[in-house]
Coordinates of C-alpha atoms and ligand atoms in Angstrom, one line a residue:
M1 CA 13.5 -1.0 17.1
K2 CA 16.5 -2.8 18.4
P3 CA 16.5 -6.3 19.4
G4 CA 17.7 -5.0 22.9
S5 CA 14.4 -2.5 23.3
T6 CA 11.8 -2.8 25.6
S7 CA 8.8 -4.0 23.4
L8 CA 10.7 -7.2 23.4
C9 CA 9.1 -8.6 26.3
G10 CA 12.1 -10.7 28.3
M11 CA 12.8 -11.7 24.4
S12 CA 16.6 -9.4 24.9
D13 CA 19.9 -9.8 27.0
L14 CA 19.9 -13.5 27.3
S15 CA 22.0 -14.2 29.9
S16 CA 25.1 -16.4 29.4
L17 CA 23.0 -18.8 32.5
T18 CA 19.9 -19.2 30.4
S19 CA 22.4 -20.5 27.2
S20 CA 24.4 -22.8 29.6
A21 CA 20.9 -24.3 30.4
Y22 CA 20.1 -25.0 27.2
Q23 CA 23.0 -26.2 26.1
Q24 CA 23.2 -28.9 29.0
A25 CA 19.7 -29.6 28.7
L26 CA 20.2 -31.0 25.0
E27 CA 23.2 -32.5 26.2
V28 CA 20.9 -34.5 28.5
I29 CA 18.3 -35.4 26.0
A30 CA 21.0 -35.8 23.6
S31 CA 22.8 -38.7 26.0
V32 CA 19.3 -40.7 25.7
E33 CA 18.2 -39.9 21.8
P34 CA 21.1 -37.8 20.1
R35 CA 18.5 -36.9 17.5
I36 CA 16.0 -35.3 18.9
A37 CA 19.0 -33.2 20.5
E38 CA 19.9 -33.0 17.1
A39 CA 16.7 -31.8 15.3
T40 CA 15.3 -29.6 18.4
R41 CA 19.2 -27.6 17.3
Q42 CA 18.0 -28.1 14.0
E43 CA 14.7 -25.9 14.4
L44 CA 16.3 -23.2 16.0
A45 CA 18.2 -22.9 13.8
D46 CA 16.1 -23.0 10.9
Q47 CA 14.1 -20.4 12.8
R48 CA 17.2 -18.6 13.4
S49 CA 17.3 -18.0 9.3
S50 CA 13.6 -18.0 7.5
L51 CA 11.3 -15.0 7.5
K52 CA 8.6 -16.1 9.9
L53 CA 5.3 -15.1 8.2
I54 CA 3.0 -18.0 9.7
A55 CA 0.1 -15.4 10.8
S56 CA -0.7 -17.6 13.9
E57 CA 3.0 -18.3 14.6
N58 CA 5.7 -16.4 17.1
Y59 CA 8.1 -17.2 19.6
A60 CA 7.9 -17.2 23.0
S61 CA 10.2 -15.9 25.5
P62 CA 12.6 -17.8 27.1
A63 CA 11.3 -17.7 30.7
V64 CA 7.7 -19.4 28.7
L65 CA 9.6 -22.2 27.3
L66 CA 12.0 -22.8 30.1
T67 CA 8.7 -23.1 32.4
M68 CA 8.0 -25.9 29.8
G69 CA 10.6 -28.0 30.7
T70 CA 10.0 -29.1 34.3
W71 CA 7.9 -32.4 36.7
F72 CA 4.7 -30.1 36.6
S73 CA 4.3 -32.2 33.7
D74 CA 4.2 -35.4 35.9
K75 CA 1.1 -34.6 37.6
Y76 CA -2.6 -35.5 37.2
A77 CA -4.8 -32.8 38.5
E78 CA -8.0 -33.8 36.7
G79 CA -11.0 -31.1 38.0
T80 CA -10.2 -28.1 38.8
V81 CA -7.9 -25.7 41.3
G82 CA -9.1 -26.9 45.2
H83 CA -11.7 -29.5 43.0
R84 CA -9.1 -32.1 42.3
F85 CA -9.8 -35.7 41.2
Y86 CA -6.1 -36.6 42.5
A87 CA -4.2 -36.0 45.5
A88 CA -1.4 -33.7 45.6
C89 CA -2.6 -30.8 43.7
Q90 CA -1.7 -28.0 45.8
N91 CA 1.1 -26.7 43.5
V92 CA -0.7 -27.2 40.9
D93 CA -3.2 -25.2 42.0
T94 CA -0.7 -22.6 42.8
V95 CA -0.2 -22.6 39.1
E96 CA -3.2 -22.7 37.5
S97 CA -5.1 -20.2 39.9
L98 CA -2.3 -17.6 39.1
A99 CA -2.7 -18.0 35.8
A100 CA -6.8 -17.6 35.8
E101 CA -5.9 -14.5 38.1
H102 CA -3.5 -12.7 35.0
A103 CA -5.9 -14.0 32.3
R104 CA -9.5 -11.9 34.4
E105 CA -6.9 -9.0 35.4
L106 CA -5.3 -8.9 31.5
F107 CA -8.7 -9.0 29.9
G108 CA -11.1 -7.3 32.4
A109 CA -13.1 -10.9 32.2
P110 CA -15.0 -12.0 35.7
Y111 CA -14.0 -15.9 35.1
A112 CA -10.6 -17.6 32.9
Y113 CA -10.1 -21.2 32.7
A114 CA -6.4 -22.1 31.7
Q115 CA -6.6 -25.7 30.8
P116 CA -7.4 -26.3 27.1
H117 CA -4.7 -28.1 25.3
S118 CA -5.5 -26.2 22.0
G119 CA -7.4 -23.5 20.6
I120 CA -9.3 -26.0 19.1
D121 CA -9.8 -27.8 23.3
A122 CA -11.3 -24.1 24.4
N123 CA -13.9 -24.0 21.8
L124 CA -15.2 -28.0 22.3
V125 CA -15.2 -26.7 26.2
A126 CA -17.2 -23.6 24.7
F127 CA -19.8 -24.9 23.1
W128 CA -19.9 -28.0 25.8
S129 CA -20.6 -25.4 28.7
I130 CA -23.0 -23.4 26.2
L131 CA -25.0 -26.5 25.4
A132 CA -25.1 -27.4 29.1
N133 CA -26.2 -23.8 30.2
R134 CA -28.6 -22.9 27.6
V135 CA -30.5 -26.6 26.7
E136 CA -29.9 -29.2 29.2
T137 CA -30.0 -27.5 32.7
P138 CA -33.5 -26.2 31.2
A139 CA -34.3 -28.6 30.2
L140 CA -33.4 -30.9 33.8
E141 CA -35.5 -27.8 34.9
K142 CA -38.6 -28.5 33.0
L143 CA -38.6 -32.6 33.7
G144 CA -37.6 -31.6 37.5
A145 CA -34.7 -33.4 37.5
K146 CA -31.5 -32.7 40.0
N147 CA -29.2 -33.8 37.8
V148 CA -28.8 -35.9 34.5
N149 CA -28.6 -39.1 36.5
E150 CA -32.6 -38.4 37.7
L151 CA -33.4 -38.8 34.2
T152 CA -35.0 -41.9 32.8
E153 CA -35.0 -43.2 29.3
A154 CA -37.8 -41.1 28.0
D155 CA -36.7 -38.4 29.6
W156 CA -33.1 -38.3 27.3
E157 CA -35.6 -38.8 24.7
S158 CA -36.9 -35.8 24.6
L159 CA -33.5 -34.1 26.0
R160 CA -32.3 -35.2 22.8
A161 CA -35.2 -33.6 20.5
E162 CA -34.2 -30.5 22.0
L163 CA -30.5 -30.8 21.3
G164 CA -31.9 -31.7 18.0
N165 CA -32.8 -28.3 17.5
Q166 CA -29.3 -27.0 18.0
R167 CA -27.9 -24.8 15.5
L168 CA -25.0 -22.7 15.2
L169 CA -23.8 -19.4 13.3
G170 CA -20.6 -19.4 12.4
M171 CA -18.3 -16.7 9.9
S172 CA -17.6 -19.1 6.8
L173 CA -13.8 -20.8 6.3
D174 CA -13.5 -19.7 3.1
T175 CA -14.3 -15.9 3.8
G176 CA -11.6 -16.1 6.8
G177 CA -13.7 -18.0 10.0
H178 CA -12.0 -21.3 11.4
L179 CA -12.7 -25.0 11.3
T180 CA -14.6 -25.4 14.4
H181 CA -16.8 -22.3 13.6
G182 CA -19.1 -24.7 12.1
F183 CA -17.0 -26.0 9.3
R184 CA -19.8 -29.1 8.2
P185 CA -16.9 -31.5 8.2
N186 CA -15.3 -30.2 11.4
I187 CA -16.9 -31.5 15.0
S188 CA -18.6 -28.3 15.1
G189 CA -20.8 -29.4 12.0
K190 CA -22.0 -32.2 13.0
M191 CA -22.6 -31.2 16.6
F192 CA -24.9 -28.5 15.8
H193 CA -27.5 -28.0 12.9
Q194 CA -24.8 -25.3 11.6
Q195 CA -25.0 -22.8 8.7
Q196 CA -22.2 -19.9 7.4
Y197 CA -22.5 -16.3 7.3
G198 CA -20.0 -14.5 4.9
T199 CA -18.7 -10.9 3.5
D200 CA -19.3 -9.1 0.7
P201 CA -18.2 -10.8 -2.1
E202 CA -17.7 -6.9 -3.7
S203 CA -15.8 -5.7 -0.9
G204 CA -14.4 -8.8 0.8
L205 CA -16.0 -7.0 4.6
L206 CA -18.5 -8.2 7.0
D207 CA -21.8 -7.0 5.8
Y208 CA -23.5 -6.9 9.2
D209 CA -27.5 -6.1 8.1
A210 CA -27.1 -9.7 6.0
L211 CA -25.6 -11.2 8.7
R212 CA -28.5 -9.7 11.5
A213 CA -31.0 -11.1 8.6
K214 CA -29.6 -14.7 8.4
A215 CA -29.7 -14.5 12.2
K216 CA -33.1 -13.8 12.3
E217 CA -34.0 -16.6 9.5
F218 CA -32.0 -19.1 11.3
K219 CA -32.5 -18.3 14.9
P220 CA -28.9 -19.9 16.1
L221 CA -28.5 -20.9 19.8
V222 CA -24.7 -20.1 19.3
L223 CA -23.7 -17.1 17.0
V224 CA -19.4 -17.4 17.1
A225 CA -17.6 -14.3 16.1
G226 CA -13.4 -14.0 15.0
Y227 CA -11.8 -15.1 12.6
S228 CA -8.5 -17.0 11.8
A229 CA -7.9 -15.2 8.2
Y230 CA -9.9 -12.3 8.0
P231 CA -7.6 -9.1 7.6
R232 CA -10.5 -6.6 9.2
R233 CA -11.4 -5.7 13.0
V234 CA -15.3 -7.0 14.0
N235 CA -17.5 -4.9 15.7
F236 CA -18.5 -6.8 18.6
A237 CA -21.0 -4.5 20.2
K238 CA -22.9 -5.0 17.0
M239 CA -22.3 -9.4 17.2
R240 CA -23.7 -8.8 20.4
E241 CA -26.8 -6.6 19.8
I242 CA -27.4 -9.2 16.8
A243 CA -27.2 -12.5 19.2
D244 CA -29.3 -10.9 22.0
E245 CA -32.2 -9.9 18.9
V246 CA -32.1 -13.4 18.0
G247 CA -31.8 -14.8 21.5
A248 CA -28.3 -16.2 21.0
V249 CA -24.8 -16.9 23.2
L250 CA -22.4 -14.5 21.8
M251 CA -19.2 -16.7 21.3
V252 CA -15.9 -15.4 20.5
D253 CA -12.8 -16.9 18.8
M254 CA -9.9 -14.6 19.9
A255 CA -7.2 -16.5 19.0
H256 CA -5.8 -14.9 16.6
F257 CA -5.9 -11.4 17.7
A258 CA -5.7 -11.9 21.4
G259 CA -2.3 -10.5 21.5
L260 CA -4.1 -7.2 20.1
V261 CA -6.8 -7.2 22.8
A262 CA -4.2 -7.4 25.6
G263 CA -2.0 -5.0 24.1
K264 CA -4.8 -3.0 24.0
V265 CA -4.7 -2.0 20.1
F266 CA -8.4 -3.2 20.2
T267 CA -10.5 -1.0 22.9
G268 CA -14.1 0.0 23.2
E269 CA -16.6 -2.1 20.7
E270 CA -13.6 -4.2 19.2
N271 CA -12.5 -5.6 22.4
P272 CA -14.9 -8.9 22.4
V273 CA -14.8 -9.4 25.7
P274 CA -17.1 -7.1 27.2
Y275 CA -19.8 -8.0 24.8
A276 CA -19.0 -12.1 24.4
H277 CA -20.7 -14.7 26.7
V278 CA -18.2 -16.6 26.3
T279 CA -14.3 -15.8 24.3
T280 CA -12.1 -17.9 23.7
T281 CA -7.9 -17.9 22.5
T282 CA -4.6 -19.6 22.0
T283 CA -2.3 -18.3 24.2
H284 CA 1.0 -19.1 21.4
K285 CA -0.2 -16.4 18.7
S286 CA -0.7 -12.4 19.1
L287 CA -0.7 -13.5 22.7
R288 CA 3.0 -14.9 22.6
G289 CA 2.7 -17.5 25.2
P290 CA 3.0 -21.8 25.1
R291 CA 1.1 -23.8 23.2
G292 CA -2.2 -23.9 24.4
G293 CA -6.3 -22.6 25.2
L294 CA -7.7 -20.3 27.4
V295 CA -11.3 -19.6 28.2
L296 CA -12.8 -16.4 29.3
A297 CA -16.4 -16.2 30.3
Q298 CA -19.2 -13.7 32.0
E299 CA -20.0 -15.7 35.6
E300 CA -23.6 -17.5 34.6
F301 CA -20.9 -20.0 32.6
A302 CA -18.4 -20.8 35.5
A303 CA -19.4 -23.6 36.9
D304 CA -20.1 -25.5 33.7
I305 CA -16.6 -24.7 31.9
D306 CA -14.8 -25.9 35.4
R307 CA -15.9 -29.0 34.3
G308 CA -13.9 -28.5 31.1
C309 CA -12.0 -31.3 32.7
P310 CA -12.6 -34.2 32.5
M311 CA -15.7 -34.0 30.6
V312 CA -14.2 -32.6 27.2
L313 CA -10.7 -32.5 27.8
G314 CA -7.6 -34.7 29.2
G315 CA -5.8 -34.0 32.7
P316 CA -4.7 -30.9 32.4
L317 CA -1.3 -29.8 31.3
S318 CA 0.2 -28.2 34.6
H319 CA 4.0 -27.1 33.1
V320 CA 2.0 -25.2 30.4
M321 CA -0.6 -23.4 32.7
A322 CA 2.8 -22.5 34.5
A323 CA 4.3 -21.2 31.0
K324 CA 0.7 -19.1 30.8
A325 CA 0.7 -17.4 33.5
V326 CA 4.1 -16.5 33.4
A327 CA 3.3 -15.5 29.4
L328 CA 0.1 -13.3 30.9
A329 CA 2.2 -12.1 33.6
E330 CA 4.2 -10.9 30.6
A331 CA 1.5 -9.6 28.5
R332 CA 0.4 -7.6 31.6
K333 CA 3.7 -4.8 30.9
P334 CA 3.8 -1.8 29.5
E335 CA 6.0 -3.3 26.8
F336 CA 3.5 -5.4 25.9
G337 CA 1.3 -2.6 24.3
T338 CA 4.3 -1.3 22.4
Y339 CA 4.6 -4.5 20.8
A340 CA 0.8 -5.2 20.1
Q341 CA 0.7 -1.5 18.4
N342 CA 4.0 -2.5 16.0
I343 CA 2.2 -5.7 15.1
A344 CA -0.7 -3.8 13.7
D345 CA 1.7 -1.2 12.8
N346 CA 3.7 -3.7 10.5
A347 CA 1.1 -5.4 9.1
K348 CA 0.0 -1.9 7.6
S349 CA 3.4 -1.8 6.3
L350 CA 3.1 -5.2 4.7
A351 CA -0.3 -4.5 3.2
E352 CA 1.4 -0.9 1.1
G353 CA 4.3 -2.8 0.2
F354 CA 2.1 -5.5 -2.0
N355 CA -0.3 -2.6 -2.6
K356 CA 2.6 -0.2 -4.3
R357 CA 3.6 -3.1 -6.7
G358 CA 0.0 -3.8 -8.1
A359 CA -0.8 -7.5 -5.8
R360 CA -4.5 -7.9 -4.7
L361 CA -4.9 -8.0 -1.3
V362 CA -8.3 -9.1 -0.2
T363 CA -10.2 -6.7 1.3
G364 CA -7.6 -3.9 0.0
G365 CA -5.5 -3.7 3.2
T366 CA -5.6 -4.8 6.6
D367 CA -6.3 -3.2 10.2
N368 CA -5.3 -5.7 12.2
H369 CA -2.1 -8.5 12.5
L370 CA -2.6 -10.3 8.9
V371 CA -2.7 -9.8 5.5
L372 CA -4.4 -11.9 2.8
L373 CA -3.1 -12.3 -0.4
D374 CA -4.4 -12.9 -3.9
V375 CA -1.7 -14.7 -5.4
T376 CA -4.6 -15.2 -8.6
S377 CA -3.0 -12.1 -9.9
F378 CA 0.5 -13.8 -10.4
G379 CA -1.2 -17.3 -12.2
L380 CA -0.2 -19.0 -9.4
T381 CA -2.6 -21.2 -6.4
G382 CA -1.5 -20.4 -2.8
R383 CA 0.1 -24.4 -2.9
Q384 CA 2.7 -23.5 -5.7
A385 CA 2.9 -19.5 -4.1
E386 CA 3.7 -21.3 -0.7
S387 CA 6.3 -23.3 -2.0
A388 CA 7.9 -21.3 -4.2
L389 CA 8.7 -19.3 -1.4
L390 CA 9.5 -21.7 1.5
D391 CA 12.2 -22.1 -1.2
A392 CA 13.5 -18.8 -0.8
G393 CA 13.4 -19.0 3.2
V394 CA 9.7 -17.2 3.5
V395 CA 7.6 -19.1 5.6
T396 CA 3.8 -18.6 5.3
N397 CA 1.2 -21.1 4.6
R398 CA -1.8 -21.4 2.2
N399 CA -5.0 -20.1 2.9
S400 CA -8.7 -19.9 1.0
I401 CA -9.6 -16.6 -0.1
P402 CA -13.8 -15.8 0.0
A403 CA -15.7 -18.2 -2.9
D404 CA -11.9 -19.4 -3.5
P405 CA -12.2 -21.5 -7.4
N406 CA -9.1 -23.5 -5.9
G407 CA -10.8 -25.2 -2.8
A408 CA -9.3 -25.6 0.3
W409 CA -6.7 -27.5 -0.5
Y410 CA -4.8 -25.5 -3.2
T411 CA -6.3 -22.4 -2.0
S412 CA -6.1 -19.5 -3.8
G413 CA -4.2 -17.1 -0.9
I414 CA -1.3 -16.4 1.4
R415 CA -1.7 -15.2 4.7
F416 CA 1.5 -13.4 6.2
G417 CA 1.2 -12.7 9.9
T418 CA 3.4 -9.9 11.6
P419 CA 3.8 -11.1 15.4
A420 CA 7.1 -13.1 14.6
L421 CA 9.3 -11.0 12.6
T422 CA 8.2 -7.7 15.6
T423 CA 8.8 -9.8 17.8
R424 CA 11.8 -10.6 16.6
G425 CA 12.0 -6.4 15.9
F426 CA 11.4 -5.6 12.1
G427 CA 9.7 -2.7 11.8
H428 CA 8.1 -0.6 8.8
D429 CA 11.4 -0.9 6.9
E430 CA 11.6 -4.4 6.9
F431 CA 7.9 -5.5 6.3
D432 CA 8.2 -3.0 3.1
K433 CA 11.0 -4.9 2.0
V434 CA 9.6 -8.2 2.8
A435 CA 6.6 -7.4 0.6
E436 CA 9.5 -6.7 -2.0
L437 CA 10.7 -10.1 -2.0
V438 CA 7.7 -11.6 -1.3
V439 CA 6.5 -9.7 -4.7
D440 CA 10.0 -10.6 -6.6
V441 CA 9.7 -14.4 -5.2
L442 CA 5.7 -14.8 -7.3
S443 CA 6.2 -12.7 -10.2
N444 CA 9.1 -15.1 -10.7
T445 CA 7.5 -18.2 -10.8
Q446 CA 5.6 -20.5 -13.1
P447 CA 3.0 -22.8 -12.7
G448 CA 4.1 -26.6 -13.5
T449 CA 3.2 -29.4 -14.8
T450 CA 1.7 -33.3 -13.9
R451 CA 4.1 -35.5 -14.9
A452 CA 1.6 -36.4 -17.5
G453 CA 2.2 -32.7 -19.1
G454 CA -1.2 -31.7 -17.9
P455 CA -1.3 -28.7 -15.9
S456 CA -0.8 -29.0 -12.0
K457 CA -2.4 -27.3 -9.1
A458 CA 1.0 -28.5 -6.9
S459 CA 4.2 -28.1 -9.1
Y460 CA 5.5 -24.6 -9.8
V461 CA 9.1 -23.5 -11.3
L462 CA 11.3 -21.2 -10.0
A463 CA 13.4 -18.6 -12.0
E464 CA 16.7 -19.3 -11.4
G465 CA 18.5 -17.3 -8.9
V466 CA 15.8 -15.9 -6.9
A467 CA 16.2 -17.9 -3.9
D468 CA 19.2 -16.9 -3.7
R469 CA 18.8 -13.3 -3.9
T470 CA 15.5 -13.9 -1.4
H471 CA 18.2 -15.5 1.0
A472 CA 20.2 -13.2 1.2
A473 CA 18.3 -9.8 1.1
S474 CA 16.5 -11.3 4.4
A475 CA 19.4 -13.2 6.0
E476 CA 21.1 -9.3 6.1
M477 CA 17.6 -8.1 7.7
L478 CA 17.4 -11.3 10.2
D479 CA 21.3 -10.3 11.0
K480 CA 20.0 -7.6 12.6
H481 CA 17.7 -8.6 14.6
P482 CA 18.5 -12.2 15.7
L483 CA 16.3 -14.7 17.3
Y484 CA 17.2 -14.8 21.3
P485 CA 20.0 -12.7 21.5
G486 CA 23.1 -14.4 23.4
L487 CA 21.5 -17.7 22.7
E488 CA 24.6 -19.6 21.6
L489 CA 25.0 -23.5 21.3
T490 CA 28.2 -25.2 20.9
Ligands
DSN1 N1 -3.5 -23.3 13.4 C1 -4.7 -22.6 13.2 C2 -4.2 -21.3 12.6 O1 -3.2 -21.2 11.3 O2 -5.3 -19.9 12.1 C3 -6.1 -22.5 13.3 O3 -6.3 -23.5 14.0

C-alpha cells in the first residue's frame, strides 16, 4: 500500500496550504510560549521516527486535527441540542447534530450522543443512564412520584436500598477487560456490586457457558462486554442472549474495535450495535478521530443519556465534537472499509510473524486489531520488555496477561496494535519485519538487578548495538511510509 493510496482517508496529498497553516500556527504559539511550540514540533518528529504499536493510538487526519483548533473551544453549551443552559448555541447545535447524525448512520444506531470527553466518560454516562432507566424510574413509579424532587427522606432510604442491589458483571482486567468494567479499585467497582468474568485458562478464549452460569448465579443489572486487551472477536448475539436470560442490560464498550465495526469488518453477530442496549466507544483508536467518546443506544435510553451533561459530564468540548463529525464523515467513506480490513489483516501478519519465531501469544493469535505477547518466555516482565523496546524506537505498552504473575504494574505482557502503522501504509511484509525486530530486541534483553544486587522487575540490560540496528531497520520502513507526507515544518 502506498502513502497516497485511497485507504488512508485524507492522510495523503497534504497541500502546501496545510503545511503553511501549521507553520503559521506554530509561529503564533511560539510568540507566546516557545517551549510549547518546540514540544509540538518534537512530538511530530518523534511520532514520525518511531514504530507506533500502541493498540489504542492512531494518527488522525489533518482535517480532524485542524477542526480542533478553533473558537468552538470558547463556547459553553451545557445541555443538549435545542435544550441548552446557555445562550447562543446555534452553531454548537449544528456541530453536535452533525456528529450524532454521522454516528447514527455509520453504526446503524437509533440514537447517538457525541458529548463524552473520553471513553471513561462515555461509560459513566452509560452507567448513569442504565441506573436512571432501570432503577430510579421504576422506583419513582412505585413510589408514585414524578421526579426525584418529590421524594422524601424515607423514599430516598428505600431507593438507596434498591440501588444497593445494583450489580455489574464485566470482563476482568487481566483477561482483557477495561478498568471501567467493574475493576474493584475503579469507580465502576465502587458504584456497583461487581463480579468479573474471565477467559478459559487453557485456550485464553471467552467461555460463554461459564459466563452464562456466572450471570445466572449473580443476576447482574448490567452485563458489560467489550475489551481493551483481548485479541479475539466476541459474539454479541450470545452476549445479548445471556443478558436477556438474567434480565440484565447489555452494555458494550467497543472503544478498541469501533473502527472495525465502522469499516464492516465486524458484521452480523460480531457487530455489537444491534444487540447492545447501550454501546460506548472512544473516537480516537481504530476509529481514527479526535480524542473523545461517544454513546450509542436504543431509543429507551435516549432521554436519560441526553441528560449526561451536566448530570455526569462537564460542558461539551464543541471543537472536539466538530472534529468527531469530520472523523465520522471520513469513516463513512468506502476507503475506510479498506483501511479497517487492512488493520485486521496486518494484525494477523504480526501474529504469524511472532508465531513463526517461537514467541508465545495469548490465545495463540488474533482476529482483531491487537496481539498480546507473553514476554515471560523471554525471561522478562512487561515493564522490562516495554522499556527495552522503547530504547529501540518500538513504542508499545505493557499489559497484564490472564492470571498475571507480575500484577498490573510490572505485568507479563506487551500489547501490540496495528491501527496506527496501518494508517501509515504498512502491510504484510512490514508487520512481519516488525515481529522480527521485536523478537530480536527481546531475545537480546536480560533482566537487570536492583541497586542492592537483587532481582529487579524494572531494570534491564539491552545488548549493545541492538537498539541501533532496530532503529536503522525501522527507519527504512518508516521512510517509505511517511507520516503526514507533504507536511514540512521549517
Ligand atoms: N487507554 C485505553 C487503552 O489503552 O486501551 C484504555 O483506557
